[in-house]
Structures are given as structure tokens and as C-alpha cells.
Amino acid sequence: MNLTRHIHRVLDACDNFLAKLPGGPGNSHKTEDLRQVGLDLVVRSMAVMSSADGHLDDDEIGTSVEVYRSQTGYELSEDQIRMTVSTMSLESDLFWHDLKIKGHMLPGEVCREIFNASRAVALADKVLHPAESVVLERLEDALGLDRVAAS
């Protein structure tokens, strides 16, 4: 599974939104803020999803290391990825709060891509586990996607 593709889609959706603003993308500070929020939420959402079924595959860890390096230019070890996933479980309430607040600040197209990336993680093993279904429903609600679809 190519998670990098999903992260690029989130960033592209941010850029598409910014390009539609009157006068173009605006100042670079605002651009980086929107891209940073999108990148943060998609990575954290995928981490939550990757641990939803209680099993973190070595392929998921290796891909996470690769994605982090390609998007930030910094190295991250496999142990750091495992710790991040564990931390996401421990800080679950904080994640869901951040997702709901920040998700409503993002354009619907960006939220949809964050959801799509998380769904790709859930389906990486070709099975949608009941716990993953619950997390996907919660992601959809927190990102306000039912609200976006109704508009």
C-alpha cells in the first residue's frame, strides 16, 4: 500500500483550496499552517487506524518511516513509530478533540482525503475489522463529512 500517495492527496487538496482563494494562495504563512494541520491530522488518523485492530504490521511501520522521511526530510526509527502508535492509544481523547476542532477548520475536500487515507490503512490487510469500522465512523463524524455530504 502506498500511504505516501494519500498524504500527497491531502496536501494537494490543501493547495487546491488555497489556490481558489481571492488573490491566490495568500501569504506563505497561511499556506504552511493549512498544510501543516492537514499533514498532522492525516498522519495521526492513520496511526489511530493502524492500531484499531490491535495489530501493527511491520509493513505499516516501514511505510510510516518512509512517509515521514519523504514528507519532512527527517529520519524516524521503527521504534519511534511504535511509540507514536502507542501514544495515540493513550492520548486518544486528545486526538479526537483535535480532530473535531481542526477538522472543522479544514475544507471538506481535505477532510475527505484524510478519511480516505485512514480507510486505506484499514483495508491494507484486505479485511475491515469491526473495530476499524467503528474508528472509520468516528473519523467521519469528527471530520464533519456527513455535514459536507449534505451540503
PDB file of C-alpha atoms in Angstrom:
ATOM      1  CA  MET A   1       0.000   0.000   0.000  1.00  0.00           C
ATOM      2  CA  ASN A   2       1.315   3.430  -0.902  1.00  0.00           C
ATOM      3  CA  LEU A   3       0.438   5.721   2.001  1.00  0.00           C
ATOM      4  CA  THR A   4       2.618   8.470   0.542  1.00  0.00           C
ATOM      5  CA  ARG A   5       0.055   8.848  -2.237  1.00  0.00           C
ATOM      6  CA  HIS A   6      -2.681   9.517   0.326  1.00  0.00           C
ATOM      7  CA  ILE A   7      -0.606  12.079   2.177  1.00  0.00           C
ATOM      8  CA  HIS A   8       0.127  13.853  -1.104  1.00  0.00           C
ATOM      9  CA  ARG A   9      -3.609  13.925  -1.837  1.00  0.00           C
ATOM     10  CA  VAL A  10      -4.260  15.670   1.479  1.00  0.00           C
ATOM     11  CA  LEU A  11      -1.561  18.240   0.737  1.00  0.00           C
ATOM     12  CA  ASP A  12      -2.820  18.682  -2.841  1.00  0.00           C
ATOM     13  CA  ALA A  13      -6.359  19.260  -1.523  1.00  0.00           C
ATOM     14  CA  CYS A  14      -4.956  21.963   0.794  1.00  0.00           C
ATOM     15  CA  ASP A  15      -3.148  23.576  -2.136  1.00  0.00           C
ATOM     16  CA  ASN A  16      -6.257  23.402  -4.350  1.00  0.00           C
ATOM     17  CA  PHE A  17      -8.305  25.150  -1.676  1.00  0.00           C
ATOM     18  CA  LEU A  18      -5.691  27.863  -1.190  1.00  0.00           C
ATOM     19  CA  ALA A  19      -5.390  28.438  -4.950  1.00  0.00           C
ATOM     20  CA  LYS A  20      -9.142  29.180  -5.137  1.00  0.00           C
ATOM     21  CA  LEU A  21      -8.938  31.968  -2.577  1.00  0.00           C
ATOM     22  CA  PRO A  22      -9.328  35.509  -3.943  1.00  0.00           C
ATOM     23  CA  GLY A  23      -5.887  36.773  -4.830  1.00  0.00           C
ATOM     24  CA  GLY A  24      -4.397  33.270  -4.943  1.00  0.00           C
ATOM     25  CA  PRO A  25      -2.881  31.227  -2.158  1.00  0.00           C
ATOM     26  CA  GLY A  26      -2.205  34.267   0.039  1.00  0.00           C
ATOM     27  CA  ASN A  27       0.839  34.560   2.222  1.00  0.00           C
ATOM     28  CA  SER A  28       3.096  31.571   2.707  1.00  0.00           C
ATOM     29  CA  HIS A  29       2.487  31.510   6.475  1.00  0.00           C
ATOM     30  CA  LYS A  30      -1.216  30.742   5.975  1.00  0.00           C
ATOM     31  CA  THR A  31      -0.344  28.153   3.334  1.00  0.00           C
ATOM     32  CA  GLU A  32       2.048  26.350   5.659  1.00  0.00           C
ATOM     33  CA  ASP A  33      -0.491  26.464   8.507  1.00  0.00           C
ATOM     34  CA  LEU A  34      -3.184  24.730   6.440  1.00  0.00           C
ATOM     35  CA  ARG A  35      -0.725  22.191   5.037  1.00  0.00           C
ATOM     36  CA  GLN A  36       0.728  21.502   8.499  1.00  0.00           C
ATOM     37  CA  VAL A  37      -2.717  20.935  10.032  1.00  0.00           C
ATOM     38  CA  GLY A  38      -3.651  18.615   7.172  1.00  0.00           C
ATOM     39  CA  LEU A  39      -0.387  16.681   7.412  1.00  0.00           C
ATOM     40  CA  ASP A  40      -0.625  16.390  11.204  1.00  0.00           C
ATOM     41  CA  LEU A  41      -4.212  15.136  11.113  1.00  0.00           C
ATOM     42  CA  VAL A  42      -3.686  12.619   8.316  1.00  0.00           C
ATOM     43  CA  VAL A  43      -0.604  11.087   9.980  1.00  0.00           C
ATOM     44  CA  ARG A  44      -2.317  10.885  13.378  1.00  0.00           C
ATOM     45  CA  SER A  45      -5.514   9.476  11.823  1.00  0.00           C
ATOM     46  CA  MET A  46      -3.546   6.772  10.034  1.00  0.00           C
ATOM     47  CA  ALA A  47      -1.718   5.939  13.283  1.00  0.00           C
ATOM     48  CA  VAL A  48      -5.026   5.538  15.119  1.00  0.00           C
ATOM     49  CA  MET A  49      -6.399   3.400  12.312  1.00  0.00           C
ATOM     50  CA  SER A  50      -3.291   1.225  12.073  1.00  0.00           C
ATOM     51  CA  SER A  51      -3.706   0.187  15.698  1.00  0.00           C
ATOM     52  CA  ALA A  52      -7.513  -0.137  15.680  1.00  0.00           C
ATOM     53  CA  ASP A  53      -7.485  -3.875  15.057  1.00  0.00           C
ATOM     54  CA  GLY A  54      -4.875  -4.411  17.778  1.00  0.00           C
ATOM     55  CA  HIS A  55      -2.174  -5.472  15.332  1.00  0.00           C
ATOM     56  CA  LEU A  56       0.512  -3.243  13.845  1.00  0.00           C
ATOM     57  CA  ASP A  57       2.141  -4.852  10.809  1.00  0.00           C
ATOM     58  CA  ASP A  58       5.844  -4.460  10.047  1.00  0.00           C
ATOM     59  CA  ASP A  59       4.819  -3.224   6.570  1.00  0.00           C
ATOM     60  CA  GLU A  60       2.757  -0.441   8.152  1.00  0.00           C
ATOM     61  CA  ILE A  61       5.723   0.558  10.303  1.00  0.00           C
ATOM     62  CA  GLY A  62       8.168   0.542   7.395  1.00  0.00           C
ATOM     63  CA  THR A  63       5.793   2.582   5.270  1.00  0.00           C
ATOM     64  CA  SER A  64       5.329   5.078   8.097  1.00  0.00           C
ATOM     65  CA  VAL A  65       9.105   5.564   8.363  1.00  0.00           C
ATOM     66  CA  GLU A  66       9.320   6.110   4.610  1.00  0.00           C
ATOM     67  CA  VAL A  67       6.385   8.544   4.533  1.00  0.00           C
ATOM     68  CA  TYR A  68       7.759  10.594   7.410  1.00  0.00           C
ATOM     69  CA  ARG A  69      11.181  10.851   5.761  1.00  0.00           C
ATOM     70  CA  SER A  70       9.729  11.803   2.371  1.00  0.00           C
ATOM     71  CA  GLN A  71       7.423  14.457   3.816  1.00  0.00           C
ATOM     72  CA  THR A  72       9.685  16.047   6.420  1.00  0.00           C
ATOM     73  CA  GLY A  73      13.245  15.207   5.381  1.00  0.00           C
ATOM     74  CA  TYR A  74      13.920  13.851   8.883  1.00  0.00           C
ATOM     75  CA  GLU A  75      14.640  10.303   9.966  1.00  0.00           C
ATOM     76  CA  LEU A  76      12.296   8.384  12.257  1.00  0.00           C
ATOM     77  CA  SER A  77      13.046   4.911  13.590  1.00  0.00           C
ATOM     78  CA  GLU A  78      10.658   1.968  13.606  1.00  0.00           C
ATOM     79  CA  ASP A  79      10.698   2.084  17.419  1.00  0.00           C
ATOM     80  CA  GLN A  80       9.617   5.728  17.311  1.00  0.00           C
ATOM     81  CA  ILE A  81       6.687   4.761  15.066  1.00  0.00           C
ATOM     82  CA  ARG A  82       5.663   2.018  17.503  1.00  0.00           C
ATOM     83  CA  MET A  83       5.850   4.534  20.354  1.00  0.00           C
ATOM     84  CA  THR A  84       3.760   7.046  18.389  1.00  0.00           C
ATOM     85  CA  VAL A  85       1.050   4.462  17.785  1.00  0.00           C
ATOM     86  CA  SER A  86       1.108   3.501  21.475  1.00  0.00           C
ATOM     87  CA  THR A  87       0.940   7.158  22.470  1.00  0.00           C
ATOM     88  CA  MET A  88      -2.026   7.695  20.160  1.00  0.00           C
ATOM     89  CA  SER A  89      -3.850   4.966  22.057  1.00  0.00           C
ATOM     90  CA  LEU A  90      -3.004   6.589  25.394  1.00  0.00           C
ATOM     91  CA  GLU A  91      -3.862  10.098  24.185  1.00  0.00           C
ATOM     92  CA  SER A  92      -6.967   9.060  22.307  1.00  0.00           C
ATOM     93  CA  ASP A  93      -9.203  11.747  23.847  1.00  0.00           C
ATOM     94  CA  LEU A  94      -6.762  14.487  22.851  1.00  0.00           C
ATOM     95  CA  PHE A  95      -6.596  13.175  19.282  1.00  0.00           C
ATOM     96  CA  TRP A  96     -10.374  13.069  18.871  1.00  0.00           C
ATOM     97  CA  HIS A  97     -10.725  16.557  20.333  1.00  0.00           C
ATOM     98  CA  ASP A  98      -8.040  17.934  17.982  1.00  0.00           C
ATOM     99  CA  LEU A  99      -9.587  16.156  15.015  1.00  0.00           C
ATOM    100  CA  LYS A 100     -13.022  17.597  15.655  1.00  0.00           C
ATOM    101  CA  ILE A 101     -11.773  21.162  16.208  1.00  0.00           C
ATOM    102  CA  LYS A 102      -9.130  21.275  13.470  1.00  0.00           C
ATOM    103  CA  GLY A 103     -11.148  19.140  11.061  1.00  0.00           C
ATOM    104  CA  HIS A 104     -13.919  21.712  11.020  1.00  0.00           C
ATOM    105  CA  MET A 105     -11.372  24.392  10.109  1.00  0.00           C
ATOM    106  CA  LEU A 106     -10.271  22.455   7.017  1.00  0.00           C
ATOM    107  CA  PRO A 107     -12.063  22.413   3.668  1.00  0.00           C
ATOM    108  CA  GLY A 108     -14.318  19.392   3.048  1.00  0.00           C
ATOM    109  CA  GLU A 109     -12.024  18.136   0.277  1.00  0.00           C
ATOM    110  CA  VAL A 110      -9.105  17.923   2.736  1.00  0.00           C
ATOM    111  CA  CYS A 111     -11.227  16.146   5.347  1.00  0.00           C
ATOM    112  CA  ARG A 112     -12.375  13.645   2.709  1.00  0.00           C
ATOM    113  CA  GLU A 113      -8.752  12.857   1.797  1.00  0.00           C
ATOM    114  CA  ILE A 114      -7.837  12.382   5.479  1.00  0.00           C
ATOM    115  CA  PHE A 115     -10.710   9.919   5.745  1.00  0.00           C
ATOM    116  CA  ASN A 116      -9.667   8.146   2.512  1.00  0.00           C
ATOM    117  CA  ALA A 117      -6.105   7.729   3.824  1.00  0.00           C
ATOM    118  CA  SER A 118      -7.410   6.219   7.064  1.00  0.00           C
ATOM    119  CA  ARG A 119      -9.723   3.889   5.151  1.00  0.00           C
ATOM    120  CA  ALA A 120      -6.759   2.750   3.024  1.00  0.00           C
ATOM    121  CA  VAL A 121      -4.913   1.813   6.225  1.00  0.00           C
ATOM    122  CA  ALA A 122      -7.965  -0.106   7.474  1.00  0.00           C
ATOM    123  CA  LEU A 123      -8.213  -2.053   4.213  1.00  0.00           C
ATOM    124  CA  ALA A 124      -4.466  -2.715   3.853  1.00  0.00           C
ATOM    125  CA  ASP A 125      -4.919  -6.306   5.038  1.00  0.00           C
ATOM    126  CA  LYS A 126      -7.992  -6.745   2.787  1.00  0.00           C
ATOM    127  CA  VAL A 127     -10.265  -7.150   5.845  1.00  0.00           C
ATOM    128  CA  LEU A 128     -12.334  -4.450   7.533  1.00  0.00           C
ATOM    129  CA  HIS A 129     -12.351  -5.455  11.200  1.00  0.00           C
ATOM    130  CA  PRO A 130     -15.304  -4.384  13.378  1.00  0.00           C
ATOM    131  CA  ALA A 131     -13.022  -2.129  15.471  1.00  0.00           C
ATOM    132  CA  GLU A 132     -11.797  -0.454  12.277  1.00  0.00           C
ATOM    133  CA  SER A 133     -15.396   0.156  11.176  1.00  0.00           C
ATOM    134  CA  VAL A 134     -16.076   1.895  14.477  1.00  0.00           C
ATOM    135  CA  VAL A 135     -12.999   4.095  14.082  1.00  0.00           C
ATOM    136  CA  LEU A 136     -13.954   4.964  10.488  1.00  0.00           C
ATOM    137  CA  GLU A 137     -17.445   6.007  11.589  1.00  0.00           C
ATOM    138  CA  ARG A 138     -15.974   8.110  14.365  1.00  0.00           C
ATOM    139  CA  LEU A 139     -13.496   9.713  11.934  1.00  0.00           C
ATOM    140  CA  GLU A 140     -16.301  10.537   9.529  1.00  0.00           C
ATOM    141  CA  ASP A 141     -18.300  12.178  12.310  1.00  0.00           C
ATOM    142  CA  ALA A 142     -15.342  14.066  13.802  1.00  0.00           C
ATOM    143  CA  LEU A 143     -14.312  15.402  10.392  1.00  0.00           C
ATOM    144  CA  GLY A 144     -17.882  16.505   9.711  1.00  0.00           C
ATOM    145  CA  LEU A 145     -18.103  14.501   6.494  1.00  0.00           C
ATOM    146  CA  ASP A 146     -21.798  13.771   6.921  1.00  0.00           C
ATOM    147  CA  ARG A 147     -22.250  17.564   7.128  1.00  0.00           C
ATOM    148  CA  VAL A 148     -20.141  18.072   3.983  1.00  0.00           C
ATOM    149  CA  ALA A 149     -22.063  15.447   2.016  1.00  0.00           C
ATOM    150  CA  ALA A 150     -25.398  17.019   2.997  1.00  0.00           C
ATOM    151  CA  SER A 151     -24.340  20.475   1.706  1.00  0.00           C
TER     152      SER A 151
END
